[in-house]
């Protein structure tokens, strides 16, 4: 069997170099300092942890929407409501990462007093990996829960058409002396990018995860027109969770429901998409002594990680896979797929910037982009 | 094909009569007035809405644990912590329904000031249907989120042994002029009682929902020793949600993790099981004007309910099925399965009470107990 190009190993870039490159590009595109910081931080979260669908492959898109008018490159964010444990942030159609990191910071600060705090975000935009924001809360010693809705792509249980977006739920919990417990999941069975990936790999989709016209399930990525909700025969659960996300992200914020959101890819890159999002932060020490919370998390995770696995499989806590990939990429560099590399070259030419330095020799040390966890070759 | 006894229709009892009977039994068993109220309310929620696994079939069990010592029939609940938006309730090993309704009431009251409020419950016990408590918040005009953990019965993704409990997540959202949106879901693929039901019906389980020894999936209910997490091939999502429940219910409360909880069925009915639970309430008007929230929920639900369904299927919002069943049972009475009827007879004899009046003629007007939504005959 001839090895596909991927098996040679993708081209890699050091995280620090990627960070500098993203910053330079976003600044050149007219983004203010806060946007440069936040968007880069969010993309690097994705690329460092192997959530490549929401990593630096988004850089070109973000430039397009910042310059196109959909995303305000210099927003003046305001707080239309702020009292007790609840605040509302108006993101002034700025970058979703700027708004959501800001919302988490605010909620963390408020939760120091109230024990828990929520921020509903209005007039925002695509925020990339939901887990980045949950993680920001955990890095501040708090439990973070984050959700947003997205343009329709997921059918309902028994449904024949696109309805909800992939509507992710992310939660991060601090673990003393270790990396946070980190769950970042679409409420569809699989994320949107999986269809593109399997199409490019010429592979069948897992059964029950995607549907063709009329909601009829298909394993052919070329025929897939929508995703199925998590749960297969029990997809009412995934659809219910997507609905919870919809209610918190769009109803509670007064923003657009999934089927009211213009497509992310365009063609309209000029009009704000009117997205909402929701952030909730809990301070463990408001509930019990810190040492008891820490001991509980340790006891729970120790039991989980030593519990018996099925033959040939492994048992992991949420986040374990991502942290292992982050370690591999910290050592070997971040893999950049050819399409993204082409986008980078275009940005370099357009803005007259230095390209990020690619590693000299390709290698297969870790998962190629988009296939984190999947075997190569 | 000869009709099984179920097709004759189960025996039915009027909800009001069932309510009176439960109260009389619990009082005779020594439960205080608050416990009688709360446990009856929770069981009737289950039986009215068709969540029969957590309906009046639990009455005999509750009597056993109240008299046995596991559940304190006259608890003195206290508030070890109460400030800002967070409170901690010590249930004094009383009935989980008493504690959890009390926690919701407290959170609803606090959320009027703070916009959202959470209560972590300690030293509690089995609380029946999580949805009853989420619904209590919605009936007060607020969004309610409720979770608890339970004794181990669900394997991890890739796991070979029982680890988490069925760890339900429930959420209820008020809908002006309509019944609340209501999601009440175990984080396993199917609830525990489904195994018993399919065994008694001689049917195969749905694939990927249960496993035999070693975590090897099985469709034979007689071989099933554990449940699989929601999601099948993507069971890391269901396991992650079970973990979120575990962290909120047991780590944040300082109570027992699922694998530390003694089995519900016994043999020990004398020792408190040390359960925790978690309740979160959000006040929509803290986020946006009430009329905007109401309009958003209306718009969302209208679009959902009119969206296209696959041939032969229907699209429902969370709660729609339960409310339809509640309407059928309000008209036809609540079906009581033979085992539960036998338990009732025993309680009648033991406590010298009048039995609840059963409907004169059996009928098949609605789903027999435990098979809500499944076709009979």
Coordinates of C-alpha atoms in Angstrom, one line a residue, chain A:
Chain A
X1 CA 0.0 0.0 0.0
X2 CA 1.5 3.3 -1.0
X3 CA 1.7 5.8 1.8
X4 CA -0.6 8.8 1.3
X5 CA 1.2 12.1 1.6
X6 CA -0.1 12.5 5.2
X7 CA 2.0 9.5 6.2
X8 CA 5.1 11.4 5.4
X9 CA 4.0 13.6 8.3
X10 CA 2.5 17.1 8.1
X11 CA 4.6 20.2 8.1
X12 CA 5.0 21.6 11.6
X13 CA 5.3 25.0 13.2
X14 CA 6.5 25.8 16.7
X15 CA 3.6 27.2 18.8
X16 CA 5.4 30.4 19.7
X17 CA 6.0 31.1 16.0
X18 CA 2.4 30.4 15.1
X19 CA 1.3 32.7 17.9
X20 CA 3.5 35.5 16.6
X21 CA 2.3 35.0 13.0
X22 CA -1.4 35.1 14.0
X23 CA -0.8 38.3 15.9
X24 CA 1.0 39.9 13.0
X25 CA -1.7 38.9 10.6
X26 CA -4.6 40.0 12.7
X27 CA -2.9 43.4 13.5
X28 CA -2.2 43.9 9.8
X29 CA -5.9 43.2 9.1
X30 CA -6.9 46.1 11.4
X31 CA -7.9 44.2 14.6
X32 CA -7.3 46.1 17.8
X33 CA -4.9 44.8 20.4
X34 CA -7.6 43.0 22.5
X35 CA -8.9 41.2 19.4
X36 CA -5.4 40.2 18.3
X37 CA -4.8 38.8 21.8
X38 CA -8.1 36.9 22.2
X39 CA -8.4 35.5 18.7
X40 CA -4.8 34.3 18.8
X41 CA -5.3 32.7 22.2
X42 CA -8.4 30.9 21.1
X43 CA -6.9 29.6 17.8
X44 CA -3.7 28.5 19.6
X45 CA -5.9 26.6 22.2
X46 CA -7.4 24.7 19.3
X47 CA -4.1 24.1 17.6
X48 CA -2.1 23.2 20.7
X49 CA -4.7 20.7 22.0
X50 CA -5.5 19.1 18.6
X51 CA -8.9 20.7 18.1
X52 CA -7.8 21.7 14.7
X53 CA -11.2 22.6 13.3
X54 CA -11.0 25.6 15.6
X55 CA -7.3 26.3 15.4
X56 CA -5.2 28.3 13.1
X57 CA -7.0 27.0 10.1
X58 CA -9.5 29.8 11.0
X59 CA -7.0 32.6 10.5
X60 CA -7.9 33.3 6.9
X61 CA -11.6 33.3 7.7
X62 CA -11.1 35.7 10.6
X63 CA -9.2 38.1 8.4
X64 CA -12.0 37.9 5.8
X65 CA -14.7 38.7 8.3
X66 CA -12.7 41.4 10.1
X67 CA -12.0 43.1 6.8
X68 CA -15.4 42.3 5.3
X69 CA -17.5 44.0 8.0
X70 CA -19.1 41.0 9.6
X71 CA -16.8 41.2 12.6
X72 CA -16.0 44.6 14.2
X73 CA -12.2 44.8 14.4
X74 CA -12.3 47.6 17.1
X75 CA -15.4 47.0 19.1
X76 CA -16.6 49.0 22.1
X77 CA -18.0 46.3 24.4
X78 CA -20.5 47.4 27.0
X79 CA -22.5 45.9 29.9
X80 CA -26.2 46.5 29.4
X81 CA -26.9 44.6 32.7
X82 CA -24.7 43.8 35.6
X83 CA -26.0 43.0 39.0
X84 CA -26.0 40.2 41.5
X85 CA -24.7 37.0 39.9
X86 CA -25.8 37.9 36.3
X87 CA -24.4 40.2 33.7
X88 CA -25.1 40.9 30.0
X89 CA -22.2 41.8 27.7
X90 CA -22.8 43.5 24.4
X91 CA -19.9 42.5 22.2
X92 CA -20.6 45.2 19.6
X93 CA -20.3 42.6 16.9
X94 CA -16.6 42.1 17.7
X95 CA -14.7 38.8 17.6
X96 CA -16.3 36.1 19.7
X97 CA -13.1 35.2 21.4
X98 CA -12.6 38.8 22.7
X99 CA -16.1 38.8 24.0
X100 CA -16.1 35.4 25.6
X101 CA -12.7 35.7 27.3
X102 CA -13.9 39.1 28.6
X103 CA -17.1 37.5 29.8
X104 CA -15.3 34.7 31.6
X105 CA -13.0 37.3 33.3
X106 CA -16.0 39.2 34.5
X107 CA -17.8 36.1 35.7
X108 CA -14.7 34.9 37.6
X109 CA -14.4 38.2 39.3
X110 CA -18.0 38.3 40.3
X111 CA -18.0 34.6 41.5
X112 CA -15.4 35.5 44.1
X113 CA -18.2 37.4 45.8
X114 CA -21.3 35.5 44.8
X115 CA -20.0 32.0 44.5
X116 CA -21.3 31.6 41.0
X117 CA -21.9 34.0 38.1
X118 CA -23.2 34.0 34.6
X119 CA -22.7 36.2 31.6
X120 CA -25.0 36.3 28.6
X121 CA -23.3 37.6 25.5
X122 CA -25.0 39.5 22.8
X123 CA -24.1 40.7 19.4
X124 CA -21.1 38.4 19.2
X125 CA -19.6 36.3 16.5
X126 CA -17.9 32.9 16.0
X127 CA -15.7 32.1 19.0
X128 CA -13.9 29.0 17.9
X129 CA -13.3 26.3 20.5
X130 CA -15.7 26.6 23.4
X131 CA -13.2 24.7 25.6
X132 CA -10.8 27.6 25.5
X133 CA -13.2 29.7 27.6
X134 CA -14.2 27.0 30.0
X135 CA -10.5 26.4 30.5
X136 CA -9.9 30.1 31.2
X137 CA -12.2 29.7 34.2
X138 CA -10.4 26.6 35.4
X139 CA -7.1 28.4 35.1
X140 CA -8.6 30.9 37.5
X141 CA -9.5 28.1 39.9
X142 CA -13.2 27.9 39.0
X143 CA -15.5 25.6 37.2
X144 CA -16.4 27.0 33.8
X145 CA -19.4 26.1 31.6
X146 CA -19.7 27.6 28.2
X147 CA -22.1 27.2 25.3
X148 CA -23.1 28.9 22.1
X149 CA -25.4 28.1 19.2
X150 CA -24.4 28.1 15.5
X151 CA -26.0 28.1 12.1
X152 CA -28.3 25.2 11.4
X153 CA -26.6 21.9 10.4
X154 CA -28.0 19.3 12.8
X155 CA -31.3 17.6 12.3
X156 CA -33.7 16.9 15.2
X157 CA -34.5 13.4 16.5
X158 CA -36.9 12.1 13.8
X159 CA -36.3 15.3 11.8
X160 CA -35.8 15.6 8.1
X161 CA -34.0 19.0 7.9
X162 CA -31.2 21.0 9.4
X163 CA -32.3 22.7 12.6
X164 CA -29.9 23.2 15.4
X165 CA -26.2 24.1 15.0
X166 CA -23.5 21.9 16.3
X167 CA -24.2 23.8 19.5
X168 CA -21.2 22.8 21.7
X169 CA -21.2 22.4 25.5
X170 CA -17.8 22.9 27.2
X171 CA -17.0 22.4 30.8
X172 CA -13.6 22.7 32.6
X173 CA -12.9 21.9 36.3
X174 CA -9.7 22.8 38.1
X175 CA -7.6 19.9 39.4
X176 CA -5.0 20.8 42.0
X177 CA -1.6 19.7 40.8
X178 CA -2.8 18.6 37.5
X179 CA -4.4 19.7 34.2
X180 CA -8.1 20.6 34.3
X181 CA -10.8 18.1 33.6
X182 CA -12.0 19.4 30.2
X183 CA -15.1 18.4 28.2
X184 CA -15.7 20.2 24.9
X185 CA -18.4 18.5 22.9
X186 CA -20.7 19.3 20.0
X187 CA -24.2 18.1 20.7
X188 CA -24.3 16.5 17.3
X189 CA -22.9 13.0 17.2
X190 CA -19.8 14.3 15.4
X191 CA -18.4 17.7 14.7
X192 CA -19.1 19.4 11.3
X193 CA -15.5 19.1 10.1
X194 CA -15.6 15.3 10.4
X195 CA -17.6 15.2 7.2
X196 CA -15.0 17.1 5.3
X197 CA -12.2 15.1 6.8
X198 CA -13.8 11.7 5.9
X199 CA -14.6 13.0 2.4
X200 CA -11.0 13.9 1.8
X201 CA -9.9 10.6 3.2
X202 CA -12.4 8.7 1.1
X203 CA -13.8 7.0 4.2
X204 CA -17.4 6.1 5.3
X205 CA -18.8 8.1 8.1
X206 CA -19.7 6.3 11.3
X207 CA -23.4 5.0 11.0
X208 CA -26.1 7.2 12.5
X209 CA -24.0 10.4 12.6
X210 CA -25.0 12.1 9.3
X211 CA -28.0 12.3 7.0
X212 CA -28.8 13.0 3.4
X213 CA -31.7 14.9 2.1
X214 CA -34.9 14.2 4.0
X215 CA -33.0 13.3 7.2
X216 CA -32.2 9.7 5.9
X217 CA -29.0 8.6 7.5
X218 CA -26.0 8.0 5.3
X219 CA -22.4 6.9 5.7
X220 CA -21.4 8.6 2.4
X221 CA -19.7 11.9 3.3
X222 CA -20.5 13.2 -0.2
X223 CA -24.2 12.6 0.3
X224 CA -24.3 14.1 3.9
X225 CA -26.3 17.3 4.1
X226 CA -26.8 17.5 7.8
X227 CA -25.5 15.9 11.1
X228 CA -27.5 13.7 13.4
X229 CA -28.0 14.6 17.1
X230 CA -25.9 12.7 19.6
X231 CA -27.4 9.4 20.7
X232 CA -28.4 7.6 17.6
X233 CA -31.7 5.9 18.5
X234 CA -31.6 8.0 21.6
X235 CA -31.0 11.2 19.6
X236 CA -33.7 13.0 21.5
X237 CA -31.0 13.4 24.2
X238 CA -28.5 15.0 21.9
X239 CA -31.3 17.1 20.4
X240 CA -32.4 18.1 23.9
X241 CA -28.9 19.1 24.9
X242 CA -28.7 21.2 21.6
X243 CA -32.0 22.8 22.7
X244 CA -30.6 23.6 26.1
X245 CA -27.7 25.3 24.3
X246 CA -30.1 27.1 22.0
X247 CA -32.1 28.4 25.0
X248 CA -29.1 29.6 27.0
X249 CA -27.2 31.0 23.9
X250 CA -30.0 32.6 21.9
X251 CA -33.3 32.9 23.8
X252 CA -31.7 34.1 27.1
X253 CA -29.6 36.6 25.1
X254 CA -32.3 37.7 22.7
X255 CA -30.1 36.8 19.7
X256 CA -30.6 34.6 16.7
X257 CA -31.8 31.0 16.8
X258 CA -29.7 28.6 14.8
X259 CA -32.0 28.6 11.8
X260 CA -31.9 32.4 11.8
X261 CA -28.1 32.6 11.6
X262 CA -26.5 33.3 8.2
X263 CA -24.0 30.7 7.1
X264 CA -20.5 31.0 8.6
X265 CA -18.8 30.5 5.2
X266 CA -20.7 33.3 3.5
X267 CA -21.2 34.5 0.9
X268 CA -22.2 37.5 3.1
X269 CA -19.0 38.4 5.0
X270 CA -20.2 42.0 5.6
X271 CA -23.3 41.6 7.9
X272 CA -22.9 40.9 11.6
X273 CA -24.5 37.4 12.3
X274 CA -26.0 38.3 15.6
X275 CA -24.7 35.4 17.7
X276 CA -25.2 34.9 21.4
X277 CA -23.3 32.8 23.9
X278 CA -23.5 31.9 27.6
X279 CA -20.9 31.5 30.2
X280 CA -21.3 30.2 33.8
X281 CA -18.6 30.1 36.4
X282 CA -18.8 28.4 39.8
X283 CA -16.3 28.9 42.7
X284 CA -15.7 25.6 44.4
X285 CA -14.7 27.2 47.7
X286 CA -18.2 28.7 48.0
X287 CA -19.5 25.1 48.3
X288 CA -16.9 23.4 50.5
X289 CA -13.3 23.8 51.7
X290 CA -10.8 24.0 48.9
X291 CA -8.9 21.0 50.2
X292 CA -12.0 18.9 50.2
X293 CA -12.8 19.8 46.6
X294 CA -9.3 19.1 45.6
X295 CA -9.3 15.7 47.4
X296 CA -12.6 14.8 45.8
X297 CA -11.4 15.6 42.3
X298 CA -8.2 13.6 42.9
X299 CA -10.1 10.6 44.3
X300 CA -12.6 10.7 41.4
X301 CA -9.9 11.0 38.7
X302 CA -7.6 8.4 40.3
X303 CA -10.5 5.9 40.4
X304 CA -11.5 6.7 36.8
X305 CA -8.0 6.4 35.3
X306 CA -7.3 3.1 37.0
X307 CA -10.6 1.5 36.2
X308 CA -10.6 -1.5 33.9
X309 CA -10.7 -1.0 30.2
X310 CA -12.1 -3.3 27.5
X311 CA -9.4 -5.3 25.6
X312 CA -7.5 -3.0 23.3
X313 CA -9.2 0.2 24.5
X314 CA -8.3 2.7 27.1
X315 CA -10.2 4.7 29.7
X316 CA -9.6 8.4 29.8
X317 CA -11.0 11.4 31.7
X318 CA -12.3 14.3 29.6
X319 CA -9.2 16.3 28.6
X320 CA -6.7 13.5 28.9
X321 CA -6.6 13.0 25.2
X322 CA -6.2 16.7 24.6
X323 CA -3.4 17.2 27.1
X324 CA -1.5 14.2 25.7
X325 CA -1.8 15.7 22.2
X326 CA -0.7 19.1 23.6
X327 CA 2.4 17.5 25.1
X328 CA 3.2 15.8 21.7
X329 CA 2.7 19.0 19.8
X330 CA 4.8 21.0 22.4
X331 CA 7.6 18.7 21.6
X332 CA 7.1 18.2 17.9
X333 CA 5.4 21.4 16.7
X334 CA 1.9 22.0 15.5
X335 CA 1.0 20.2 12.3
X336 CA -0.4 22.5 9.5
X337 CA -2.4 21.0 6.7
X338 CA -1.7 22.0 3.1
X339 CA -4.8 24.1 2.7
X340 CA -4.0 26.1 5.8
X341 CA -0.4 26.5 4.6
X342 CA -1.7 27.9 1.3
X343 CA -3.8 30.4 3.2
X344 CA -0.8 31.4 5.3
X345 CA 1.2 32.0 2.1
X346 CA -1.6 34.2 0.8
X347 CA -1.6 36.2 4.0
X348 CA 2.1 36.6 3.9
X349 CA 1.9 38.0 0.4
X350 CA -1.0 40.2 1.1
X351 CA 0.3 41.8 4.2
X352 CA 4.0 41.7 3.4
X353 CA 4.8 39.6 6.5
X354 CA 7.4 37.0 7.4
X355 CA 6.0 33.5 7.2
X356 CA 6.2 31.3 10.3
X357 CA 9.2 29.0 10.3
X358 CA 8.3 25.4 9.4
X359 CA 10.2 22.5 10.9
X360 CA 13.0 21.3 8.5
X361 CA 11.9 17.7 8.0
X362 CA 8.3 16.3 8.0
X363 CA 7.6 13.6 10.6
X364 CA 4.7 11.5 11.8
X365 CA 5.3 12.1 15.5
X366 CA 1.7 13.0 16.2
X367 CA -1.7 13.1 14.6
X368 CA -2.0 15.1 11.5
X369 CA -4.3 18.1 11.7
X370 CA -8.0 17.2 11.9
X371 CA -7.4 13.6 12.7
X372 CA -6.4 13.8 16.4
X373 CA -6.7 10.3 17.7
X374 CA -7.1 8.7 14.3
X375 CA -4.3 6.4 13.1
X376 CA -2.4 7.6 10.1
X377 CA -1.1 5.6 7.1

